Amino acid sequence: SGEEQSPCLFQFHKDGFLVLEQFFSAEECDSMRSQIQRIVAEMEVPPHCRTAFSTREEEQLQQQGSSDYFLTSGDKIRFFFEKGVLDEKGNFLIPKEKSVSKIGHALHAYDPVFKQITHSPKVQELGRKLGLERPVVVQSMYIFKFLLAVTPHQDASFLHTEPLGRILGFWIALEDATQENGCLWFIPGSHTNGITRRMVRAASGASTCVEFVGSEPAYDDKQFIPLPIRKGGLILIHGEVVHKSELNSSESSRHAFTFHVMEAKGTTWSKENWLQPTPELPFPSLYT
């Protein structure tokens, strides 16, 4: 079980990632999956997904609605849809549960099942083994992964801290993740080169809500290695390691729950990050 494993911290610092098989039990995975089914069953389609496009102005309002929906999702449980699954009235063109690409970004704070997983004793113990002194949870997401590939990126591009190296991702496979259904791929050791690209909040009045500063280098496909992992496995992801996932070419989904932790001791969270703590939800401590 997860308790006995002393994670090879050396391996994590060398590669920028660490695979811990069977960290969570099948029961824990199933409880997250059934909870997400309940959440999706009760889901309301957000207003910005429901307006029929007509004038340019309304289209801009819709984009604004969609960006506000994203920018203010840090302290809420919100739904992000695959492309082309809703008609302009907000009706589903495919089964509702296959329409959502992800749910974020505060499941860890407001949903009892995901909160319990995020703060589970095993996770807290792992944080202590990693030497985290004041870890706080900054965001969480449930990822359905029916189709989409995720291009190579570093999490610190989106969750920037001063100094760097203070962001850690916990990625939990709720089903077996294979090369066919879109497991994660990493470039080992790529967490030591800093970051070249950042996503920042755009100046108010800009046409988009966020913009990218800098550019993503061209990565050599041959450098990536796949990390298939079984249901219940945990992948620890250094904030600067380069990773991606390929298209899911299988018939099955690839559900995962992921959350990000920041070592808050001696760390500044960038005011330019899209995600900001709010008075309603300051970043909660990982340790309880």
XYZ file of C-alpha atoms in Angstrom:
288
model
C 0.000 0.000 0.000
C 0.987 3.652 -0.259
C 2.155 3.842 3.345
C 5.163 1.566 3.105
C 6.732 3.105 0.028
C 9.486 5.520 0.770
C 9.481 7.467 -2.497
C 12.852 7.563 -4.206
C 13.352 11.273 -3.799
C 16.652 11.003 -5.600
C 14.809 9.738 -8.691
C 12.287 12.559 -8.451
C 15.003 15.227 -8.276
C 16.892 13.609 -11.143
C 13.946 13.082 -13.528
C 11.461 15.760 -12.400
C 8.739 13.139 -11.950
C 8.080 10.039 -9.878
C 5.647 7.171 -10.464
C 4.112 5.617 -7.355
C 1.951 2.655 -8.372
C -1.051 1.687 -6.213
C -0.847 4.831 -4.114
C -4.644 5.011 -3.878
C -6.955 2.021 -3.540
C -9.477 0.953 -6.184
C -12.212 1.981 -3.709
C -10.781 5.494 -3.436
C -10.657 5.774 -7.234
C -14.214 4.500 -7.571
C -15.471 6.949 -4.954
C -14.032 9.828 -7.014
C -15.566 8.484 -10.209
C -19.028 8.050 -8.708
C -18.843 11.475 -7.085
C -18.001 13.074 -10.440
C -20.962 11.272 -12.021
C -23.218 12.897 -9.423
C -21.644 16.312 -10.067
C -22.107 15.961 -13.844
C -25.695 14.751 -13.406
C -26.510 17.975 -11.519
C -24.485 20.201 -13.854
C -25.994 23.402 -15.177
C -24.736 24.526 -18.574
C -23.132 27.951 -18.041
C -24.913 30.916 -19.667
C -22.018 31.766 -21.995
C -22.397 28.331 -23.612
C -26.046 29.004 -24.363
C -26.253 32.159 -26.455
C -26.791 31.813 -30.171
C -24.153 33.805 -32.046
C -25.627 36.741 -33.841
C -23.849 40.083 -33.798
C -20.132 40.662 -33.416
C -20.867 42.459 -30.173
C -22.715 39.496 -28.698
C -19.918 37.236 -29.831
C -17.422 39.394 -27.943
C -19.666 39.338 -24.883
C -19.781 35.593 -25.167
C -15.988 35.367 -25.314
C -15.841 37.689 -22.327
C -18.353 35.478 -20.528
C -16.271 32.466 -21.279
C -13.048 34.125 -20.116
C -14.667 35.439 -16.925
C -15.994 31.942 -16.320
C -12.445 30.593 -16.582
C -10.681 33.404 -14.691
C -13.073 33.226 -11.749
C -13.097 29.412 -11.532
C -10.266 29.214 -8.997
C -12.603 29.100 -6.014
C -15.526 27.282 -7.648
C -16.467 23.973 -9.237
C -16.923 24.710 -12.931
C -17.343 22.799 -16.185
C -15.198 23.030 -19.302
C -16.546 21.356 -22.415
C -15.038 19.551 -25.359
C -15.391 21.533 -28.599
C -18.590 21.081 -30.593
C -20.585 19.183 -27.985
C -23.209 21.881 -27.349
C -25.512 23.620 -29.791
C -26.016 27.374 -29.481
C -28.915 26.894 -27.074
C -26.672 24.933 -24.742
C -28.237 21.554 -25.539
C -25.977 18.523 -25.624
C -25.270 16.996 -29.018
C -23.698 13.917 -27.398
C -24.259 12.232 -24.008
C -23.794 14.780 -21.239
C -21.115 12.775 -19.439
C -19.001 12.644 -22.614
C -19.257 16.377 -23.225
C -17.104 17.603 -20.367
C -13.341 17.778 -20.840
C -12.543 18.864 -17.297
C -14.019 20.164 -14.061
C -12.072 22.703 -11.986
C -10.578 24.330 -10.098
C -11.662 24.001 -6.458
C -12.913 20.434 -6.084
C -10.297 20.048 -3.336
C -11.983 22.772 -1.284
C -15.707 22.326 -1.880
C -16.324 18.667 -2.558
C -16.050 16.322 0.422
C -14.751 13.323 -1.564
C -12.030 15.241 -3.408
C -11.125 17.215 -0.302
C -10.572 13.984 1.625
C -8.361 12.561 -1.154
C -6.316 15.764 -1.486
C -5.649 15.942 2.261
C -5.418 12.191 2.817
C -2.798 11.073 5.354
C -0.800 9.370 2.560
C -0.556 12.642 0.623
C 0.391 14.637 3.726
C 3.041 12.050 4.621
C 4.445 12.239 1.093
C 4.592 16.034 1.380
C 6.624 15.680 4.573
C 8.977 13.161 2.949
C 9.488 15.664 0.132
C 10.472 18.227 2.749
C 7.521 20.563 2.153
C 7.207 22.890 5.120
C 4.177 25.036 4.301
C 2.466 23.413 1.324
C -0.810 24.949 0.167
C -3.222 23.602 -2.448
C -3.631 26.048 -5.341
C -5.953 24.197 -7.715
C -7.492 20.868 -8.639
C -9.045 19.381 -11.764
C -10.927 16.283 -12.782
C -9.847 15.361 -16.322
C -12.001 13.100 -18.496
C -9.710 12.811 -21.522
C -11.980 11.417 -24.203
C -10.063 12.869 -27.115
C -7.779 15.783 -26.703
C -4.039 15.686 -26.867
C -2.237 18.089 -24.531
C 0.741 19.822 -26.123
C 4.132 19.794 -24.388
C 4.161 22.265 -21.503
C 5.481 23.036 -18.032
C 2.975 23.596 -15.239
C 5.006 26.572 -13.950
C 4.119 28.427 -17.182
C 0.582 28.674 -15.777
C 1.342 28.674 -12.045
C 4.308 30.989 -11.733
C 6.171 31.521 -8.467
C 9.203 33.486 -7.316
C 11.497 31.634 -6.936
C 10.682 28.837 -9.377
C 10.682 25.230 -8.199
C 7.869 25.664 -5.670
C 5.053 23.990 -7.630
C 4.336 20.286 -7.447
C 1.607 18.389 -9.306
C -0.123 15.255 -7.990
C -1.689 13.299 -10.885
C -3.889 10.348 -9.917
C -4.972 7.726 -12.471
C -8.610 6.790 -11.815
C -8.441 4.250 -14.657
C -5.432 2.535 -16.193
C -3.580 5.100 -18.318
C -2.003 3.429 -21.359
C -0.274 4.605 -24.517
C -3.535 3.897 -26.387
C -5.775 6.021 -24.177
C -3.446 8.956 -23.701
C -1.040 8.436 -20.779
C 1.423 11.188 -19.867
C 4.839 11.508 -21.572
C 7.829 13.255 -19.988
C 11.284 14.492 -20.918
C 13.407 13.223 -17.988
C 15.601 15.914 -16.461
C 13.865 18.762 -18.308
C 12.914 20.471 -15.026
C 16.376 21.993 -14.629
C 16.289 24.511 -17.490
C 13.843 27.100 -16.152
C 10.796 28.184 -18.154
C 10.566 30.053 -21.455
C 6.864 30.785 -21.672
C 4.274 32.176 -19.286
C 0.533 32.550 -19.405
C -0.431 35.843 -17.762
C -3.626 37.782 -17.197
C -4.106 40.210 -20.049
C -4.436 43.931 -19.343
C -8.070 44.846 -18.722
C -9.839 45.801 -21.915
C -7.767 43.378 -23.982
C -9.691 41.083 -26.327
C -8.488 37.943 -24.546
C -8.397 37.248 -20.835
C -4.930 35.727 -20.832
C -1.919 35.998 -23.074
C 1.338 34.132 -23.499
C 4.677 35.805 -22.944
C 7.733 34.121 -24.440
C 7.506 31.009 -26.580
C 7.503 27.251 -26.129
C 10.699 25.785 -27.611
C 10.408 23.009 -30.192
C 10.875 19.805 -28.247
C 12.346 16.704 -29.807
C 9.675 13.989 -29.829
C 12.341 11.344 -29.335
C 13.198 12.764 -25.905
C 9.762 11.985 -24.445
C 9.172 8.732 -22.615
C 5.648 7.379 -21.912
C 4.535 6.771 -18.331
C 1.703 4.267 -18.446
C 0.277 3.794 -14.953
C -2.384 1.593 -13.431
C -5.567 2.721 -11.734
C -4.735 4.168 -8.309
C -1.202 5.149 -9.297
C 0.145 8.615 -8.540
C 2.575 10.597 -10.680
C 4.419 13.418 -8.912
C 5.174 16.200 -11.381
C 7.816 18.880 -10.818
C 6.474 22.304 -11.849
C 9.115 22.753 -14.543
C 9.312 19.277 -16.078
C 8.194 19.156 -19.727
C 5.281 16.766 -20.282
C 2.426 16.109 -22.699
C -0.259 13.587 -23.529
C -1.142 12.192 -26.932
C -4.594 11.774 -28.463
C -6.733 9.144 -26.843
C -7.094 6.706 -29.743
C -8.977 4.078 -27.732
C -12.689 3.573 -27.131
C -12.268 4.165 -23.410
C -11.914 7.303 -21.336
C -8.870 8.065 -19.203
C -10.124 9.713 -16.038
C -7.648 11.431 -13.726
C -7.804 13.709 -10.694
C -4.976 16.171 -10.365
C -4.074 18.924 -7.927
C -1.187 21.340 -7.532
C 0.608 22.242 -4.348
C 2.885 25.221 -3.712
C 5.561 25.392 -1.022
C 4.421 28.718 0.450
C 7.445 29.222 2.702
C 9.571 32.036 1.246
C 7.531 31.968 -1.978
C 5.646 34.684 -3.856
C 2.655 33.703 -6.004
C 2.646 35.790 -9.190
C -0.074 38.460 -9.359
C -0.075 37.841 -13.121
C -1.179 34.204 -12.823
C -4.685 33.556 -14.176
C -5.498 31.821 -10.893
C -5.612 33.989 -7.779
C -6.538 33.190 -4.193
C -9.727 34.944 -3.090
C -11.084 36.094 0.277
C -13.598 33.219 -0.020
C -10.826 30.726 -0.726
C -7.302 31.551 0.359
C -5.052 28.655 -0.684
C -5.707 25.990 2.002
C -2.848 24.273 3.811
C -2.157 20.726 2.598
C -1.460 19.697 6.188
C -4.506 19.381 8.424
